[in-house]
Amino acid sequence: METPAAPLPKDERERHILDNLTVIRDKLLLLKRDRTKYIRTQDVMELYDQLVGQVKELNEIRKGEHRENRLDKVLESCFQLVSLFFMTIGRTTEVPAAYALTSTIKRLMDHLTEAGLFSPKDLDSIAGTLSKLDGILRNDETSPHSPFLVELLAHREELCKSMLANLRKRLDELDLPLQAVYERLISIMRSMSLANTKSKFSTNEVQKLQGKLKEIEATIVDGGKFRDAEGNELRGSDVVSDLLRRCLLWSETVLERKGEIPEAFVDQYNTLTGIRNELEKISITQAWSLRETDLYDFQRELDKIDEARVDGNWLDQDGKPAELYVQRTLLYLIRRSYGYIYYLMMSSEPVSEALLPIYNQLQTLKRCLIEVKSSGGLSSVRELYPYSMKLNSIDNLRVDGKFIVGNDVPEGQGSVSELLAECFDLSYELKVAVEELEEGGNNSSDQQTAA
């Protein structure tokens, strides 16, 4: 796997650690690529312990001194992989699992800050995730991990919180009615960017979005001012007016270019649309198809393209920067892809991939039983038989109350057992309800017969 260019360590001891880290990273990559068997907790923990051992040696050498060389790049790759492995084996609430998530949040925050285009929903989602990370770091006292990792995550979290606070300030400068207009403009801008990157460009779709912009424009009075019912200028009027102007200009540009990318940047565009489309597909079927470690390859490719920018833009072979249309299009695809990665990480279940087939079946059963209950229940006990048979077949897979895969007891036993119990409870409630219904019907028939 490519590692971003960086100088080799000058210290011979660091070079030795670099060699060891390279071996650990390669073992992690081999384990990630092996689809012939489930990833086992013991295999991950063995490599994680080796990684922590190397970090301890590195800390003793550097003694708090900050350096940046190839060792740090390989170390980052190792932690990123280990983090995704922790998600894959179901240990999603432990510190190592949070590493990859903080990396993605930092990317998202950088892009939101750079673009200056974000909605309250964006900020609320990230704030909620940072709050969960707080809990993970606090709970680490009961299952301590590498102090280096805990300190690194705490620093990243504080940095993201600071960036989040700055973005919130910018929204707070808008009066409440304008915040709603601002959010609508952001939504329209993103919809236009999506239409601009579809395989088949739809002029009609973009024109409809442009029409929505003109509806908002019609509410402006006195040369670009938003006012309340009493005629007072709303706070933040200039900010929203400027965003509206940008949206209208973008709509004209998109309609003019119709998704056509210059030859010099077609390769980056095709790579990014391919990543975006693949992540979108995974996000729809993630419960059945995602192995969290797969996200590593997407991240590496995105990071590589994102970090190839010079002063915020890409250069062609002659060193000329991409025009604004190309820059915005590529940045949209990168940000959208990071957004999907963030969503997939947040959707990771606290269950090992070895138990995911059972867990997903129970999730489906639960949804079916809830739907049956909310739509009026069953008309006879016989209709409950397929659900009962499936639940009993899953329950019978347990040995001494645990689900065994091979000779292993995978992570997530509590989550699967809890879900199984919920399904049995729902099944019992439906059974009681239908029996009461049948009993009521029988009593009514007996009364009619007696009459």
Short mmCIF file of C-alpha atoms in Angstrom, two decimals:
data_model
loop_
_atom_site.label_atom_id
_atom_site.label_comp_id
_atom_site.label_asym_id
_atom_site.label_seq_id
_atom_site.Cartn_x
_atom_site.Cartn_y
_atom_site.Cartn_z
CA MET A 1 0.00 0.00 0.00
CA GLU A 2 1.34 3.41 -0.96
CA THR A 3 2.54 5.63 1.84
CA PRO A 4 2.63 9.41 1.27
CA ALA A 5 6.14 10.65 0.47
CA ALA A 6 8.08 11.57 3.59
CA PRO A 7 11.78 11.46 4.56
CA LEU A 8 13.22 8.43 6.30
CA PRO A 9 14.04 8.79 10.01
CA LYS A 10 17.58 9.96 10.72
CA ASP A 11 17.73 8.10 14.04
CA GLU A 12 18.80 4.48 13.57
CA ARG A 13 16.48 3.38 16.40
CA GLU A 14 13.52 5.00 14.62
CA ARG A 15 14.47 3.20 11.41
CA HIS A 16 14.30 -0.09 13.29
CA ILE A 17 10.81 0.81 14.57
CA LEU A 18 9.82 1.83 11.02
CA ASP A 19 10.80 -1.63 9.78
CA ASN A 20 8.74 -3.28 12.51
CA LEU A 21 5.74 -1.04 11.82
CA THR A 22 5.95 -1.83 8.11
CA VAL A 23 5.75 -5.54 8.93
CA ILE A 24 2.73 -4.94 11.21
CA ARG A 25 1.01 -2.85 8.54
CA ASP A 26 1.59 -5.51 5.89
CA LYS A 27 0.15 -8.20 8.19
CA LEU A 28 -2.91 -6.03 8.80
CA LEU A 29 -3.36 -5.55 5.05
CA LEU A 30 -3.07 -9.29 4.42
CA LEU A 31 -5.62 -9.98 7.14
CA LYS A 32 -7.93 -7.35 5.65
CA ARG A 33 -7.77 -8.92 2.20
CA ASP A 34 -8.41 -12.50 3.37
CA ARG A 35 -12.08 -13.19 2.59
CA THR A 36 -11.85 -16.93 3.18
CA LYS A 37 -12.63 -16.62 6.90
CA TYR A 38 -14.03 -14.24 9.49
CA ILE A 39 -11.66 -11.84 11.22
CA ARG A 40 -10.98 -13.18 14.71
CA THR A 41 -10.57 -11.02 17.79
CA GLN A 42 -7.37 -12.78 18.86
CA ASP A 43 -5.67 -12.08 15.50
CA VAL A 44 -6.51 -8.38 15.74
CA MET A 45 -5.44 -8.09 19.39
CA GLU A 46 -2.10 -9.77 18.70
CA LEU A 47 -1.23 -7.18 16.04
CA TYR A 48 -2.65 -4.35 18.15
CA ASP A 49 -0.41 -5.36 21.09
CA GLN A 50 2.60 -5.42 18.77
CA LEU A 51 1.69 -1.94 17.54
CA VAL A 52 1.35 -0.58 21.09
CA GLY A 53 4.76 -2.07 21.92
CA GLN A 54 6.36 -0.15 19.04
CA VAL A 55 4.63 3.08 20.12
CA LYS A 56 6.08 2.68 23.64
CA GLU A 57 9.58 2.31 22.20
CA LEU A 58 9.04 5.35 19.97
CA ASN A 59 7.86 7.48 22.90
CA GLU A 60 10.95 6.52 24.90
CA ILE A 61 13.17 7.61 22.00
CA ARG A 62 11.42 10.91 21.25
CA LYS A 63 10.56 11.86 24.84
CA GLY A 64 7.82 14.23 23.73
CA GLU A 65 9.84 15.78 20.90
CA HIS A 66 7.74 16.30 17.76
CA ARG A 67 9.10 14.93 14.49
CA GLU A 68 7.47 14.14 11.16
CA ASN A 69 8.94 11.46 8.91
CA ARG A 70 7.96 8.26 7.12
CA LEU A 71 7.63 6.42 10.42
CA ASP A 72 4.71 8.69 11.41
CA LYS A 73 2.96 8.01 8.09
CA VAL A 74 3.25 4.24 8.50
CA LEU A 75 2.18 4.51 12.15
CA GLU A 76 -0.92 6.45 11.06
CA SER A 77 -1.75 3.70 8.54
CA CYS A 78 -1.38 1.05 11.25
CA PHE A 79 -3.67 2.86 13.67
CA GLN A 80 -6.21 3.50 10.90
CA LEU A 81 -6.28 -0.19 9.99
CA VAL A 82 -6.42 -1.37 13.60
CA SER A 83 -9.27 1.05 14.25
CA LEU A 84 -11.32 -0.37 11.36
CA PHE A 85 -10.51 -3.89 12.57
CA PHE A 86 -11.91 -3.05 16.00
CA MET A 87 -15.14 -2.00 14.28
CA THR A 88 -15.16 -5.20 12.24
CA ILE A 89 -14.86 -7.43 15.32
CA GLY A 90 -17.62 -5.48 17.08
CA ARG A 91 -15.55 -3.55 19.64
CA THR A 92 -17.00 -0.25 18.48
CA THR A 93 -17.07 1.41 21.91
CA GLU A 94 -13.34 1.09 22.62
CA VAL A 95 -10.69 3.75 22.07
CA PRO A 96 -8.94 2.12 19.05
CA ALA A 97 -12.26 2.01 17.15
CA ALA A 98 -12.59 5.78 17.57
CA TYR A 99 -9.31 6.55 15.77
CA ALA A 100 -10.64 6.13 12.20
CA LEU A 101 -13.79 8.04 13.11
CA THR A 102 -11.83 11.04 14.41
CA SER A 103 -9.75 11.04 11.21
CA THR A 104 -12.91 11.22 9.13
CA ILE A 105 -14.52 13.88 11.32
CA LYS A 106 -11.36 16.00 11.04
CA ARG A 107 -11.53 15.73 7.23
CA LEU A 108 -15.20 16.70 7.24
CA MET A 109 -14.54 19.66 9.54
CA ASP A 110 -11.65 20.84 7.35
CA HIS A 111 -13.86 20.72 4.27
CA LEU A 112 -16.82 22.42 5.93
CA THR A 113 -14.53 25.20 7.14
CA GLU A 114 -12.85 25.54 3.75
CA ALA A 115 -16.09 25.63 1.74
CA GLY A 116 -18.05 27.70 4.23
CA LEU A 117 -21.12 25.73 3.15
CA PHE A 118 -22.75 23.78 5.96
CA SER A 119 -26.15 23.35 7.56
CA PRO A 120 -27.24 23.04 11.21
CA LYS A 121 -27.90 19.34 10.55
CA ASP A 122 -24.26 18.84 9.57
CA LEU A 123 -23.07 20.43 12.79
CA ASP A 124 -25.64 18.64 14.99
CA SER A 125 -24.59 15.24 13.64
CA ILE A 126 -20.89 15.88 14.26
CA ALA A 127 -21.61 17.33 17.72
CA GLY A 128 -23.52 14.16 18.65
CA THR A 129 -20.65 11.98 17.47
CA LEU A 130 -18.06 13.99 19.41
CA SER A 131 -20.22 13.57 22.51
CA LYS A 132 -20.13 9.78 22.02
CA LEU A 133 -16.35 9.93 21.63
CA ASP A 134 -16.22 11.77 24.96
CA GLY A 135 -17.93 8.79 26.55
CA ILE A 136 -15.52 6.32 24.92
CA LEU A 137 -12.48 8.23 26.20
CA ARG A 138 -13.93 8.49 29.71
CA ASN A 139 -14.80 4.79 29.84
CA ASP A 140 -11.26 3.82 28.86
CA GLU A 141 -10.35 3.75 32.56
CA THR A 142 -12.11 0.38 32.82
CA SER A 143 -10.27 -1.15 29.82
CA PRO A 144 -7.11 0.95 29.36
CA HIS A 145 -5.47 1.22 25.97
CA SER A 146 -2.31 2.93 24.79
CA PRO A 147 -1.93 6.32 26.60
CA PHE A 148 -0.42 7.65 23.37
CA LEU A 149 -3.60 6.78 21.48
CA VAL A 150 -5.89 8.19 24.18
CA GLU A 151 -3.91 11.46 24.24
CA LEU A 152 -3.94 11.68 20.44
CA LEU A 153 -7.70 11.14 20.26
CA ALA A 154 -8.36 13.64 23.04
CA HIS A 155 -6.30 16.25 21.16
CA ARG A 156 -8.14 15.55 17.89
CA GLU A 157 -11.48 15.72 19.63
CA GLU A 158 -10.67 19.11 21.19
CA LEU A 159 -9.51 20.41 17.81
CA CYS A 160 -12.76 19.28 16.17
CA LYS A 161 -14.82 20.82 18.98
CA SER A 162 -13.03 24.13 18.48
CA MET A 163 -13.69 24.05 14.73
CA LEU A 164 -17.32 23.12 15.40
CA ALA A 165 -17.74 26.06 17.78
CA ASN A 166 -16.38 28.46 15.16
CA LEU A 167 -18.83 27.16 12.56
CA ARG A 168 -21.74 27.43 15.00
CA LYS A 169 -20.82 31.08 15.62
CA ARG A 170 -21.23 31.76 11.92
CA LEU A 171 -24.73 30.27 11.95
CA ASP A 172 -25.63 32.09 15.15
CA GLU A 173 -24.97 35.37 13.34
CA LEU A 174 -28.10 34.70 11.28
CA ASP A 175 -31.60 35.49 12.56
CA LEU A 176 -33.74 32.38 12.95
CA PRO A 177 -35.85 32.90 9.78
CA LEU A 178 -32.66 33.30 7.74
CA GLN A 179 -31.17 30.10 9.17
CA ALA A 180 -34.02 28.19 7.51
CA VAL A 181 -33.38 30.00 4.19
CA TYR A 182 -29.65 29.34 4.53
CA GLU A 183 -30.24 25.62 5.11
CA ARG A 184 -32.55 25.45 2.10
CA LEU A 185 -29.90 27.10 -0.09
CA ILE A 186 -27.27 24.61 1.08
CA SER A 187 -29.64 21.75 0.20
CA ILE A 188 -30.30 23.18 -3.28
CA MET A 189 -26.58 23.77 -3.89
CA ARG A 190 -25.81 20.14 -3.00
CA SER A 191 -28.66 18.86 -5.16
CA MET A 192 -27.27 20.81 -8.13
CA SER A 193 -23.79 19.39 -7.50
CA LEU A 194 -25.28 15.90 -7.39
CA ALA A 195 -27.12 16.48 -10.68
CA ASN A 196 -23.87 17.82 -12.15
CA THR A 197 -22.05 14.53 -11.39
CA LYS A 198 -24.69 12.03 -12.52
CA SER A 199 -23.80 9.72 -15.42
CA LYS A 200 -26.62 11.29 -17.47
CA PHE A 201 -26.97 15.04 -17.08
CA SER A 202 -30.56 16.28 -16.71
CA THR A 203 -31.09 19.89 -17.76
CA ASN A 204 -34.67 19.74 -16.52
CA GLU A 205 -33.56 18.70 -13.01
CA VAL A 206 -31.14 21.61 -12.69
CA GLN A 207 -33.68 24.07 -14.10
CA LYS A 208 -36.19 23.01 -11.44
CA LEU A 209 -33.59 23.65 -8.73
CA GLN A 210 -32.78 26.97 -10.34
CA GLY A 211 -36.50 27.81 -10.17
CA LYS A 212 -36.43 27.24 -6.40
CA LEU A 213 -33.53 29.68 -6.13
CA LYS A 214 -35.47 32.31 -8.04
CA GLU A 215 -38.43 31.84 -5.69
CA ILE A 216 -36.11 32.71 -2.79
CA GLU A 217 -34.64 35.60 -4.77
CA ALA A 218 -38.16 37.02 -5.20
CA THR A 219 -38.43 37.49 -1.42
CA ILE A 220 -35.49 39.93 -1.37
CA VAL A 221 -36.20 43.66 -1.29
CA ASP A 222 -34.17 46.88 -1.40
CA GLY A 223 -31.20 45.64 -3.36
CA GLY A 224 -30.53 42.30 -1.76
CA LYS A 225 -31.96 42.59 1.75
CA PHE A 226 -34.05 40.05 3.63
CA ARG A 227 -36.58 41.75 5.91
CA ASP A 228 -39.13 40.64 8.51
CA ALA A 229 -42.88 41.43 8.43
CA GLU A 230 -42.24 44.87 9.97
CA GLY A 231 -39.68 45.75 7.31
CA ASN A 232 -36.62 45.42 9.55
CA GLU A 233 -33.49 43.99 7.95
CA LEU A 234 -32.80 40.50 9.27
CA ARG A 235 -29.41 39.88 10.88
CA GLY A 236 -27.18 38.02 8.44
CA SER A 237 -29.04 39.26 5.38
CA ASP A 238 -25.82 40.00 3.47
CA VAL A 239 -24.44 36.49 4.18
CA VAL A 240 -27.54 34.75 2.86
CA SER A 241 -27.81 37.11 -0.12
CA ASP A 242 -24.22 36.31 -1.03
CA LEU A 243 -24.90 32.57 -0.76
CA LEU A 244 -27.97 32.96 -2.98
CA ARG A 245 -25.86 34.81 -5.55
CA ARG A 246 -23.28 31.99 -5.49
CA CYS A 247 -26.02 29.39 -5.93
CA LEU A 248 -27.50 31.20 -8.93
CA LEU A 249 -24.07 31.54 -10.55
CA TRP A 250 -23.40 27.85 -9.92
CA SER A 251 -26.73 26.90 -11.51
CA GLU A 252 -25.82 28.87 -14.65
CA THR A 253 -22.38 27.26 -14.77
CA VAL A 254 -23.79 23.75 -14.32
CA LEU A 255 -26.37 24.30 -17.08
CA GLU A 256 -23.65 25.60 -19.37
CA ARG A 257 -21.11 22.82 -18.72
CA LYS A 258 -23.56 19.89 -18.43
CA GLY A 259 -21.14 17.72 -16.47
CA GLU A 260 -18.34 17.90 -19.06
CA ILE A 261 -14.87 17.74 -17.45
CA PRO A 262 -11.70 18.83 -19.30
CA GLU A 263 -9.41 16.01 -20.41
CA ALA A 264 -6.67 17.06 -17.98
CA PHE A 265 -8.84 16.20 -14.98
CA VAL A 266 -10.93 13.31 -16.32
CA ASP A 267 -8.88 10.66 -14.49
CA GLN A 268 -9.43 12.28 -11.07
CA TYR A 269 -13.10 12.80 -11.89
CA ASN A 270 -13.64 9.18 -12.94
CA THR A 271 -11.83 7.89 -9.87
CA LEU A 272 -13.90 10.08 -7.55
CA THR A 273 -17.25 9.29 -9.18
CA GLY A 274 -16.36 5.60 -8.98
CA ILE A 275 -15.58 5.88 -5.25
CA ARG A 276 -18.72 7.96 -4.60
CA ASN A 277 -20.96 5.50 -6.49
CA GLU A 278 -19.44 2.45 -4.76
CA LEU A 279 -19.83 4.00 -1.29
CA GLU A 280 -23.41 4.98 -2.12
CA LYS A 281 -24.15 1.38 -3.10
CA ILE A 282 -22.54 0.06 0.10
CA SER A 283 -24.53 2.55 2.21
CA ILE A 284 -27.76 1.00 0.91
CA THR A 285 -26.71 -2.62 1.51
CA GLN A 286 -24.14 -2.04 4.29
CA ALA A 287 -25.81 -4.36 6.82
CA TRP A 288 -25.13 -7.31 4.51
CA SER A 289 -22.08 -6.31 2.49
CA LEU A 290 -19.79 -4.05 4.52
CA ARG A 291 -16.57 -5.14 6.17
CA GLU A 292 -15.39 -1.95 7.85
CA THR A 293 -11.77 -2.59 6.91
CA ASP A 294 -12.82 -2.11 3.26
CA LEU A 295 -13.18 1.60 4.02
CA TYR A 296 -9.40 1.88 4.37
CA ASP A 297 -8.78 1.62 0.63
CA PHE A 298 -11.42 4.26 -0.10
CA GLN A 299 -9.90 6.57 2.51
CA ARG A 300 -6.38 6.16 1.16
CA GLU A 301 -7.48 6.96 -2.37
CA LEU A 302 -9.49 9.99 -1.27
CA ASP A 303 -6.67 11.27 0.95
CA LYS A 304 -4.22 10.91 -1.92
CA ILE A 305 -6.37 12.99 -4.30
CA ASP A 306 -7.32 15.53 -1.63
CA GLU A 307 -3.71 16.04 -0.55
CA ALA A 308 -2.55 16.47 -4.16
CA ARG A 309 -4.01 19.98 -4.13
CA VAL A 310 -1.68 22.99 -4.25
CA ASP A 311 -3.06 26.07 -2.49
CA GLY A 312 -6.45 24.38 -2.39
CA ASN A 313 -6.59 23.46 -6.08
CA TRP A 314 -5.44 20.75 -8.48
CA LEU A 315 -2.88 21.35 -11.20
CA ASP A 316 -2.83 19.87 -14.69
CA GLN A 317 0.30 18.39 -16.30
CA ASP A 318 1.51 21.86 -17.23
CA GLY A 319 1.13 23.15 -13.67
CA LYS A 320 -1.98 25.22 -14.45
CA PRO A 321 -4.69 25.23 -11.75
CA ALA A 322 -8.10 23.75 -12.46
CA GLU A 323 -10.82 26.24 -13.32
CA LEU A 324 -13.42 26.96 -10.64
CA TYR A 325 -16.02 24.60 -12.19
CA VAL A 326 -13.61 21.65 -12.10
CA GLN A 327 -12.38 22.49 -8.60
CA ARG A 328 -15.90 22.67 -7.17
CA THR A 329 -16.97 19.48 -8.92
CA LEU A 330 -14.01 17.45 -7.63
CA LEU A 331 -14.31 18.88 -4.12
CA TYR A 332 -18.01 18.00 -4.03
CA LEU A 333 -17.22 14.37 -4.92
CA ILE A 334 -14.49 14.16 -2.26
CA ARG A 335 -16.71 15.66 0.44
CA ARG A 336 -19.64 13.46 -0.53
CA SER A 337 -17.43 10.37 -0.34
CA TYR A 338 -16.07 11.31 3.10
CA GLY A 339 -19.68 11.86 4.15
CA TYR A 340 -20.56 8.31 3.13
CA ILE A 341 -17.54 6.93 5.01
CA TYR A 342 -18.63 8.84 8.11
CA TYR A 343 -22.16 7.43 7.79
CA LEU A 344 -20.89 3.86 7.36
CA MET A 345 -18.61 4.13 10.39
CA MET A 346 -21.48 5.48 12.48
CA SER A 347 -23.67 2.59 11.28
CA SER A 348 -21.16 -0.03 12.42
CA GLU A 349 -22.90 -2.48 14.74
CA PRO A 350 -21.32 -3.60 18.05
CA VAL A 351 -21.21 -7.15 16.70
CA SER A 352 -18.40 -9.17 15.16
CA GLU A 353 -18.73 -9.86 11.44
CA ALA A 354 -18.91 -13.57 12.37
CA LEU A 355 -22.25 -12.88 14.10
CA LEU A 356 -23.54 -10.30 11.62
CA PRO A 357 -25.52 -12.82 9.51
CA ILE A 358 -27.48 -13.84 12.62
CA TYR A 359 -27.76 -10.25 13.85
CA ASN A 360 -29.05 -9.03 10.47
CA GLN A 361 -31.63 -11.82 10.31
CA LEU A 362 -32.89 -10.82 13.75
CA GLN A 363 -33.00 -7.16 12.74
CA THR A 364 -35.17 -8.11 9.75
CA LEU A 365 -37.39 -10.31 11.91
CA LYS A 366 -37.83 -7.52 14.44
CA ARG A 367 -38.85 -5.05 11.73
CA CYS A 368 -41.35 -7.58 10.34
CA LEU A 369 -42.88 -8.28 13.75
CA ILE A 370 -43.16 -4.56 14.53
CA GLU A 371 -44.81 -3.97 11.16
CA VAL A 372 -47.30 -6.80 11.78
CA LYS A 373 -48.10 -5.39 15.22
CA SER A 374 -48.56 -1.81 13.98
CA SER A 375 -50.77 -2.90 11.08
CA GLY A 376 -53.35 -4.59 13.30
CA GLY A 377 -51.76 -7.87 14.34
CA LEU A 378 -52.52 -11.39 13.15
CA SER A 379 -55.83 -13.04 12.38
CA SER A 380 -54.75 -16.50 13.60
CA VAL A 381 -51.94 -18.15 15.58
CA ARG A 382 -51.02 -20.10 12.44
CA GLU A 383 -49.73 -16.90 10.82
CA LEU A 384 -47.15 -16.65 13.60
CA TYR A 385 -45.60 -20.06 12.85
CA PRO A 386 -42.96 -18.88 10.27
CA TYR A 387 -41.66 -16.23 12.71
CA SER A 388 -41.60 -18.67 15.64
CA MET A 389 -39.81 -21.34 13.62
CA LYS A 390 -37.13 -18.87 12.50
CA LEU A 391 -36.62 -17.55 16.04
CA ASN A 392 -36.37 -21.06 17.47
CA SER A 393 -33.88 -22.10 14.77
CA ILE A 394 -31.67 -19.12 15.69
CA ASP A 395 -32.07 -19.79 19.42
CA ASN A 396 -31.00 -23.41 18.86
CA LEU A 397 -27.69 -22.22 17.44
CA ARG A 398 -26.58 -21.22 20.95
CA VAL A 399 -24.32 -23.49 22.95
CA ASP A 400 -24.48 -22.86 26.70
CA GLY A 401 -26.16 -19.55 25.91
CA LYS A 402 -23.50 -18.39 23.44
CA PHE A 403 -23.25 -18.30 19.67
CA ILE A 404 -20.16 -20.23 18.63
CA VAL A 405 -18.51 -19.78 15.22
CA GLY A 406 -15.90 -22.46 14.63
CA ASN A 407 -14.16 -22.68 17.97
CA ASP A 408 -14.54 -18.96 18.70
CA VAL A 409 -16.97 -16.96 20.81
CA PRO A 410 -17.21 -13.76 18.69
CA GLU A 411 -17.74 -10.29 20.12
CA GLY A 412 -21.30 -8.99 20.38
CA GLN A 413 -22.94 -11.89 22.23
CA GLY A 414 -24.91 -9.49 24.43
CA SER A 415 -26.23 -7.46 21.48
CA VAL A 416 -27.39 -10.54 19.58
CA SER A 417 -28.97 -12.15 22.64
CA GLU A 418 -30.75 -8.92 23.52
CA LEU A 419 -32.13 -8.62 19.99
CA LEU A 420 -33.25 -12.25 20.07
CA ALA A 421 -35.07 -11.63 23.36
CA GLU A 422 -36.81 -8.57 21.88
CA CYS A 423 -38.03 -10.68 18.95
CA PHE A 424 -39.34 -13.38 21.29
CA ASP A 425 -41.16 -10.70 23.32
CA LEU A 426 -42.78 -9.27 20.19
CA SER A 427 -43.76 -12.75 19.04
CA TYR A 428 -45.32 -13.51 22.44
CA GLU A 429 -47.27 -10.24 22.44
CA LEU A 430 -48.70 -11.04 19.00
CA LYS A 431 -49.57 -14.55 20.15
CA VAL A 432 -51.40 -13.30 23.24
CA ALA A 433 -53.29 -10.71 21.19
CA VAL A 434 -54.46 -13.20 18.58
CA GLU A 435 -55.45 -15.76 21.25
CA GLU A 436 -57.54 -13.11 23.00
CA LEU A 437 -59.12 -12.23 19.65
CA GLU A 438 -59.94 -15.88 18.94
CA GLU A 439 -61.26 -16.40 22.48
CA GLY A 440 -63.48 -13.35 22.10
CA GLY A 441 -64.79 -14.69 18.81
CA ASN A 442 -65.52 -18.10 20.35
CA ASN A 443 -67.39 -16.52 23.29
CA SER A 444 -69.49 -14.49 20.87
CA SER A 445 -70.35 -17.63 18.89
CA ASP A 446 -71.30 -19.50 22.08
CA GLN A 447 -73.60 -16.66 23.13
CA GLN A 448 -75.28 -16.66 19.72
CA THR A 449 -75.73 -20.44 19.90
CA ALA A 450 -77.21 -20.20 23.39
CA ALA A 451 -79.57 -17.47 22.19
#
